[in-house]
């Protein structure tokens, strides 16, 4: 089983990256957030891999850090959540944000993922309640006072996502504001992140 790849990034599509390692090209399926943050073609890239073998062959799913890979695994432990839905959730929520949503049973935040309806989102926050909060790799969880509903915004999630990639908070906020100004207030998170990264020259 492949758990990690280090090689040259040869090609990317909206859903996949082709990485050459020791002369072999590996097709790796990725989320929109991951694709948007990959380096330029020809550059070296390191990806954490989740290998899944099924009747139609082996598929590789790639992530830029271990937390995302572990969150991907945890999401698929929920009935009805396959690789596609798990990637969709991680496109709109970083692992710490996922932990936050689970801690507060914020199914609305989870349901923002493409293809994840309210019922599946509810199942995710219920079934991951213990798993996510008992794993330190998902990041700290901030508990709100009783009765307080924690709401997430695209701007805030985009800023958090950029900061997770090493962008300073002030620069992240300016880039997100620029992206939202270009795309409009109703823009979805993946599009905002892509535009913000472009504004940052990444």
PDB file of C-alpha atoms in Angstrom:
ATOM      1  CA  UNK A   1       0.000   0.000   0.000  1.00  0.00           C
ATOM      2  CA  UNK A   2       1.253   3.485  -0.860  1.00  0.00           C
ATOM      3  CA  UNK A   3       1.217   5.943   2.044  1.00  0.00           C
ATOM      4  CA  UNK A   4       3.386   8.776   0.734  1.00  0.00           C
ATOM      5  CA  UNK A   5       4.629  10.060  -2.609  1.00  0.00           C
ATOM      6  CA  UNK A   6       7.479  12.431  -3.322  1.00  0.00           C
ATOM      7  CA  UNK A   7       8.070  13.413  -6.916  1.00  0.00           C
ATOM      8  CA  UNK A   8       7.520  15.892  -9.730  1.00  0.00           C
ATOM      9  CA  UNK A   9       4.084  17.295 -10.454  1.00  0.00           C
ATOM     10  CA  UNK A  10       3.489  16.655 -14.163  1.00  0.00           C
ATOM     11  CA  UNK A  11      -0.193  17.412 -14.714  1.00  0.00           C
ATOM     12  CA  UNK A  12      -3.309  18.492 -12.867  1.00  0.00           C
ATOM     13  CA  UNK A  13      -7.025  18.458 -13.612  1.00  0.00           C
ATOM     14  CA  UNK A  14      -9.925  19.600 -11.447  1.00  0.00           C
ATOM     15  CA  UNK A  15      -9.862  16.268  -9.608  1.00  0.00           C
ATOM     16  CA  UNK A  16      -6.476  14.618 -10.163  1.00  0.00           C
ATOM     17  CA  UNK A  17      -2.737  15.177 -10.085  1.00  0.00           C
ATOM     18  CA  UNK A  18      -0.116  13.176 -11.979  1.00  0.00           C
ATOM     19  CA  UNK A  19       3.059  12.744  -9.944  1.00  0.00           C
ATOM     20  CA  UNK A  20       6.213  11.131 -11.324  1.00  0.00           C
ATOM     21  CA  UNK A  21       8.264   9.154  -8.811  1.00  0.00           C
ATOM     22  CA  UNK A  22      11.358   7.246  -9.990  1.00  0.00           C
ATOM     23  CA  UNK A  23      10.076   7.217 -13.558  1.00  0.00           C
ATOM     24  CA  UNK A  24       6.567   6.035 -12.657  1.00  0.00           C
ATOM     25  CA  UNK A  25       3.564   8.334 -13.005  1.00  0.00           C
ATOM     26  CA  UNK A  26       0.950   8.037 -10.275  1.00  0.00           C
ATOM     27  CA  UNK A  27      -2.568   9.381 -10.789  1.00  0.00           C
ATOM     28  CA  UNK A  28      -3.731  10.814  -7.467  1.00  0.00           C
ATOM     29  CA  UNK A  29      -7.271  11.979  -6.802  1.00  0.00           C
ATOM     30  CA  UNK A  30      -7.467  15.182  -4.760  1.00  0.00           C
ATOM     31  CA  UNK A  31     -10.001  17.641  -3.423  1.00  0.00           C
ATOM     32  CA  UNK A  32     -10.448  21.085  -4.933  1.00  0.00           C
ATOM     33  CA  UNK A  33      -8.651  22.740  -2.024  1.00  0.00           C
ATOM     34  CA  UNK A  34      -5.621  20.474  -2.487  1.00  0.00           C
ATOM     35  CA  UNK A  35      -5.473  20.961  -6.264  1.00  0.00           C
ATOM     36  CA  UNK A  36      -5.634  24.739  -5.784  1.00  0.00           C
ATOM     37  CA  UNK A  37      -2.642  24.722  -3.439  1.00  0.00           C
ATOM     38  CA  UNK A  38      -0.302  22.471  -5.436  1.00  0.00           C
ATOM     39  CA  UNK A  39       2.954  24.020  -6.718  1.00  0.00           C
ATOM     40  CA  UNK A  40       3.656  24.819 -10.375  1.00  0.00           C
ATOM     41  CA  UNK A  41       4.014  21.979 -12.856  1.00  0.00           C
ATOM     42  CA  UNK A  42       7.512  20.533 -12.800  1.00  0.00           C
ATOM     43  CA  UNK A  43       8.019  21.319  -9.118  1.00  0.00           C
ATOM     44  CA  UNK A  44       8.569  18.720  -6.433  1.00  0.00           C
ATOM     45  CA  UNK A  45       5.568  17.803  -4.347  1.00  0.00           C
ATOM     46  CA  UNK A  46       5.081  15.580  -1.297  1.00  0.00           C
ATOM     47  CA  UNK A  47       1.674  14.044  -0.787  1.00  0.00           C
ATOM     48  CA  UNK A  48       0.243  11.840   1.945  1.00  0.00           C
ATOM     49  CA  UNK A  49      -1.655   9.025   0.277  1.00  0.00           C
ATOM     50  CA  UNK A  50      -4.688   6.938   1.139  1.00  0.00           C
ATOM     51  CA  UNK A  51      -4.717   3.806  -1.036  1.00  0.00           C
ATOM     52  CA  UNK A  52      -8.003   2.037  -1.662  1.00  0.00           C
ATOM     53  CA  UNK A  53      -8.229  -1.259  -3.526  1.00  0.00           C
ATOM     54  CA  UNK A  54     -11.563  -2.283  -4.984  1.00  0.00           C
ATOM     55  CA  UNK A  55     -12.852  -4.580  -7.703  1.00  0.00           C
ATOM     56  CA  UNK A  56     -12.093  -2.014 -10.414  1.00  0.00           C
ATOM     57  CA  UNK A  57      -8.526  -1.460  -9.229  1.00  0.00           C
ATOM     58  CA  UNK A  58      -6.503   0.638  -6.797  1.00  0.00           C
ATOM     59  CA  UNK A  59      -7.123   4.349  -6.386  1.00  0.00           C
ATOM     60  CA  UNK A  60      -4.851   6.832  -4.688  1.00  0.00           C
ATOM     61  CA  UNK A  61      -6.184   9.844  -2.789  1.00  0.00           C
ATOM     62  CA  UNK A  62      -3.703  12.598  -1.996  1.00  0.00           C
ATOM     63  CA  UNK A  63      -3.419  15.183   0.773  1.00  0.00           C
ATOM     64  CA  UNK A  64      -0.849  17.808   1.691  1.00  0.00           C
ATOM     65  CA  UNK A  65      -0.735  16.854   5.378  1.00  0.00           C
ATOM     66  CA  UNK A  66      -1.463  13.905   7.662  1.00  0.00           C
ATOM     67  CA  UNK A  67      -4.405  15.602   9.381  1.00  0.00           C
ATOM     68  CA  UNK A  68      -6.369  15.778   6.140  1.00  0.00           C
ATOM     69  CA  UNK A  69      -5.659  12.138   5.367  1.00  0.00           C
ATOM     70  CA  UNK A  70      -6.821  11.059   8.828  1.00  0.00           C
ATOM     71  CA  UNK A  71      -9.930  13.217   8.552  1.00  0.00           C
ATOM     72  CA  UNK A  72     -10.609  11.594   5.164  1.00  0.00           C
ATOM     73  CA  UNK A  73     -10.384   8.163   6.788  1.00  0.00           C
ATOM     74  CA  UNK A  74     -12.628   9.185   9.688  1.00  0.00           C
ATOM     75  CA  UNK A  75     -15.299  10.606   7.394  1.00  0.00           C
ATOM     76  CA  UNK A  76     -15.524   7.350   5.453  1.00  0.00           C
ATOM     77  CA  UNK A  77     -16.250   5.454   8.656  1.00  0.00           C
ATOM     78  CA  UNK A  78     -19.669   7.145   8.561  1.00  0.00           C
ATOM     79  CA  UNK A  79     -22.348   5.139   6.792  1.00  0.00           C
ATOM     80  CA  UNK A  80     -23.128   6.639   3.401  1.00  0.00           C
ATOM     81  CA  UNK A  81     -19.879   8.617   3.108  1.00  0.00           C
ATOM     82  CA  UNK A  82     -17.604   7.477   0.302  1.00  0.00           C
ATOM     83  CA  UNK A  83     -14.367   9.004  -0.998  1.00  0.00           C
ATOM     84  CA  UNK A  84     -16.152  11.609  -3.126  1.00  0.00           C
ATOM     85  CA  UNK A  85     -18.268  12.921  -0.242  1.00  0.00           C
ATOM     86  CA  UNK A  86     -15.297  12.851   2.147  1.00  0.00           C
ATOM     87  CA  UNK A  87     -13.233  14.972  -0.253  1.00  0.00           C
ATOM     88  CA  UNK A  88     -16.169  17.348  -0.683  1.00  0.00           C
ATOM     89  CA  UNK A  89     -16.386  17.889   3.080  1.00  0.00           C
ATOM     90  CA  UNK A  90     -12.653  18.601   3.281  1.00  0.00           C
ATOM     91  CA  UNK A  91     -13.030  21.115   0.450  1.00  0.00           C
ATOM     92  CA  UNK A  92     -15.196  23.289   2.697  1.00  0.00           C
ATOM     93  CA  UNK A  93     -13.853  22.408   6.149  1.00  0.00           C
ATOM     94  CA  UNK A  94     -10.261  21.965   7.319  1.00  0.00           C
ATOM     95  CA  UNK A  95      -9.733  19.181   9.901  1.00  0.00           C
ATOM     96  CA  UNK A  96      -9.885  21.656  12.835  1.00  0.00           C
ATOM     97  CA  UNK A  97     -13.044  23.211  11.382  1.00  0.00           C
ATOM     98  CA  UNK A  98     -14.543  19.750  10.964  1.00  0.00           C
ATOM     99  CA  UNK A  99     -13.797  19.039  14.622  1.00  0.00           C
ATOM    100  CA  UNK A 100     -15.453  22.335  15.528  1.00  0.00           C
ATOM    101  CA  UNK A 101     -18.551  21.502  13.489  1.00  0.00           C
ATOM    102  CA  UNK A 102     -18.788  18.046  15.082  1.00  0.00           C
ATOM    103  CA  UNK A 103     -18.295  19.437  18.588  1.00  0.00           C
ATOM    104  CA  UNK A 104     -21.223  21.828  18.136  1.00  0.00           C
ATOM    105  CA  UNK A 105     -23.284  19.486  15.938  1.00  0.00           C
ATOM    106  CA  UNK A 106     -23.205  22.135  13.229  1.00  0.00           C
ATOM    107  CA  UNK A 107     -24.702  20.102  10.413  1.00  0.00           C
ATOM    108  CA  UNK A 108     -25.221  23.292   8.368  1.00  0.00           C
ATOM    109  CA  UNK A 109     -21.463  23.770   8.019  1.00  0.00           C
ATOM    110  CA  UNK A 110     -21.006  20.160   6.902  1.00  0.00           C
ATOM    111  CA  UNK A 111     -23.965  20.331   4.508  1.00  0.00           C
ATOM    112  CA  UNK A 112     -22.191  23.074   2.562  1.00  0.00           C
ATOM    113  CA  UNK A 113     -20.116  20.324   0.966  1.00  0.00           C
ATOM    114  CA  UNK A 114     -21.153  19.421  -2.567  1.00  0.00           C
ATOM    115  CA  UNK A 115     -23.390  16.345  -2.624  1.00  0.00           C
ATOM    116  CA  UNK A 116     -23.847  16.236   1.155  1.00  0.00           C
ATOM    117  CA  UNK A 117     -27.462  16.779   2.142  1.00  0.00           C
ATOM    118  CA  UNK A 118     -28.855  17.675   5.578  1.00  0.00           C
ATOM    119  CA  UNK A 119     -29.510  14.050   6.570  1.00  0.00           C
ATOM    120  CA  UNK A 120     -25.988  12.895   5.723  1.00  0.00           C
ATOM    121  CA  UNK A 121     -24.510  15.969   7.383  1.00  0.00           C
ATOM    122  CA  UNK A 122     -26.464  15.154  10.538  1.00  0.00           C
ATOM    123  CA  UNK A 123     -25.165  11.591  10.475  1.00  0.00           C
ATOM    124  CA  UNK A 124     -21.587  12.843  10.078  1.00  0.00           C
ATOM    125  CA  UNK A 125     -21.678  15.142  13.101  1.00  0.00           C
ATOM    126  CA  UNK A 126     -23.321  12.449  15.223  1.00  0.00           C
ATOM    127  CA  UNK A 127     -21.149   9.490  14.234  1.00  0.00           C
ATOM    128  CA  UNK A 128     -17.886  11.454  14.383  1.00  0.00           C
ATOM    129  CA  UNK A 129     -18.681  12.966  17.772  1.00  0.00           C
ATOM    130  CA  UNK A 130     -16.303  10.717  19.706  1.00  0.00           C
ATOM    131  CA  UNK A 131     -13.780   9.900  16.994  1.00  0.00           C
ATOM    132  CA  UNK A 132     -12.809  13.423  16.011  1.00  0.00           C
ATOM    133  CA  UNK A 133     -12.662  14.893  19.497  1.00  0.00           C
ATOM    134  CA  UNK A 134     -10.433  12.150  20.860  1.00  0.00           C
ATOM    135  CA  UNK A 135      -7.757  12.656  18.185  1.00  0.00           C
ATOM    136  CA  UNK A 136      -5.346  15.515  18.824  1.00  0.00           C
ATOM    137  CA  UNK A 137      -4.352  15.710  15.158  1.00  0.00           C
ATOM    138  CA  UNK A 138      -7.661  17.352  14.345  1.00  0.00           C
ATOM    139  CA  UNK A 139      -6.584  20.443  16.224  1.00  0.00           C
ATOM    140  CA  UNK A 140      -7.963  22.197  19.281  1.00  0.00           C
ATOM    141  CA  UNK A 141     -11.684  22.516  19.741  1.00  0.00           C
ATOM    142  CA  UNK A 142     -13.062  25.719  21.201  1.00  0.00           C
ATOM    143  CA  UNK A 143     -16.192  25.063  23.227  1.00  0.00           C
ATOM    144  CA  UNK A 144     -18.855  27.738  23.116  1.00  0.00           C
ATOM    145  CA  UNK A 145     -21.070  28.532  26.097  1.00  0.00           C
ATOM    146  CA  UNK A 146     -24.278  26.530  26.321  1.00  0.00           C
ATOM    147  CA  UNK A 147     -26.960  27.777  23.988  1.00  0.00           C
ATOM    148  CA  UNK A 148     -24.565  29.621  21.691  1.00  0.00           C
ATOM    149  CA  UNK A 149     -24.684  28.552  18.061  1.00  0.00           C
ATOM    150  CA  UNK A 150     -21.339  28.779  16.308  1.00  0.00           C
ATOM    151  CA  UNK A 151     -21.705  29.900  12.718  1.00  0.00           C
ATOM    152  CA  UNK A 152     -19.046  29.692  10.029  1.00  0.00           C
ATOM    153  CA  UNK A 153     -18.594  31.998   7.059  1.00  0.00           C
ATOM    154  CA  UNK A 154     -16.899  31.472   3.735  1.00  0.00           C
ATOM    155  CA  UNK A 155     -14.533  34.376   4.467  1.00  0.00           C
ATOM    156  CA  UNK A 156     -13.511  32.958   7.822  1.00  0.00           C
ATOM    157  CA  UNK A 157     -13.045  29.452   6.475  1.00  0.00           C
ATOM    158  CA  UNK A 158     -11.000  30.737   3.541  1.00  0.00           C
ATOM    159  CA  UNK A 159      -8.754  32.760   5.863  1.00  0.00           C
ATOM    160  CA  UNK A 160      -8.288  29.734   8.122  1.00  0.00           C
ATOM    161  CA  UNK A 161      -7.477  27.565   5.123  1.00  0.00           C
ATOM    162  CA  UNK A 162      -4.822  29.992   3.874  1.00  0.00           C
ATOM    163  CA  UNK A 163      -3.317  30.299   7.335  1.00  0.00           C
ATOM    164  CA  UNK A 164      -3.111  26.519   7.446  1.00  0.00           C
ATOM    165  CA  UNK A 165      -0.949  26.772   4.328  1.00  0.00           C
ATOM    166  CA  UNK A 166       1.457  29.122   6.063  1.00  0.00           C
ATOM    167  CA  UNK A 167       0.032  32.472   4.943  1.00  0.00           C
ATOM    168  CA  UNK A 168       0.180  35.223   7.568  1.00  0.00           C
ATOM    169  CA  UNK A 169      -3.255  36.149   8.934  1.00  0.00           C
ATOM    170  CA  UNK A 170      -3.199  39.763   7.673  1.00  0.00           C
ATOM    171  CA  UNK A 171      -2.146  38.667   4.176  1.00  0.00           C
ATOM    172  CA  UNK A 172      -4.747  35.909   4.196  1.00  0.00           C
ATOM    173  CA  UNK A 173      -7.527  38.331   5.120  1.00  0.00           C
ATOM    174  CA  UNK A 174      -6.508  40.823   2.427  1.00  0.00           C
ATOM    175  CA  UNK A 175      -6.322  38.086  -0.208  1.00  0.00           C
ATOM    176  CA  UNK A 176      -9.750  36.723   0.759  1.00  0.00           C
ATOM    177  CA  UNK A 177     -11.293  40.200   0.705  1.00  0.00           C
ATOM    178  CA  UNK A 178      -9.834  40.704  -2.766  1.00  0.00           C
ATOM    179  CA  UNK A 179     -11.189  37.351  -3.930  1.00  0.00           C
ATOM    180  CA  UNK A 180     -14.681  37.992  -2.564  1.00  0.00           C
ATOM    181  CA  UNK A 181     -14.722  41.448  -4.151  1.00  0.00           C
ATOM    182  CA  UNK A 182     -13.992  39.815  -7.509  1.00  0.00           C
ATOM    183  CA  UNK A 183     -16.316  36.838  -7.187  1.00  0.00           C
ATOM    184  CA  UNK A 184     -19.184  38.294  -5.177  1.00  0.00           C
ATOM    185  CA  UNK A 185     -20.512  37.626  -1.691  1.00  0.00           C
ATOM    186  CA  UNK A 186     -22.232  34.382  -2.773  1.00  0.00           C
ATOM    187  CA  UNK A 187     -19.028  32.742  -4.008  1.00  0.00           C
ATOM    188  CA  UNK A 188     -18.339  29.236  -2.734  1.00  0.00           C
ATOM    189  CA  UNK A 189     -15.314  28.403  -0.608  1.00  0.00           C
ATOM    190  CA  UNK A 190     -13.210  26.521  -3.196  1.00  0.00           C
ATOM    191  CA  UNK A 191     -13.530  29.390  -5.679  1.00  0.00           C
ATOM    192  CA  UNK A 192     -12.621  31.948  -3.002  1.00  0.00           C
ATOM    193  CA  UNK A 193      -9.511  29.993  -2.014  1.00  0.00           C
ATOM    194  CA  UNK A 194      -8.383  29.648  -5.621  1.00  0.00           C
ATOM    195  CA  UNK A 195      -8.850  33.366  -6.265  1.00  0.00           C
ATOM    196  CA  UNK A 196      -7.130  34.281  -2.975  1.00  0.00           C
ATOM    197  CA  UNK A 197      -4.132  32.088  -3.815  1.00  0.00           C
ATOM    198  CA  UNK A 198      -3.961  33.729  -7.228  1.00  0.00           C
ATOM    199  CA  UNK A 199      -3.995  37.150  -5.568  1.00  0.00           C
ATOM    200  CA  UNK A 200      -1.103  35.992  -3.380  1.00  0.00           C
ATOM    201  CA  UNK A 201       0.805  34.852  -6.448  1.00  0.00           C
ATOM    202  CA  UNK A 202       0.740  31.174  -5.453  1.00  0.00           C
TER     203      UNK A 202
END
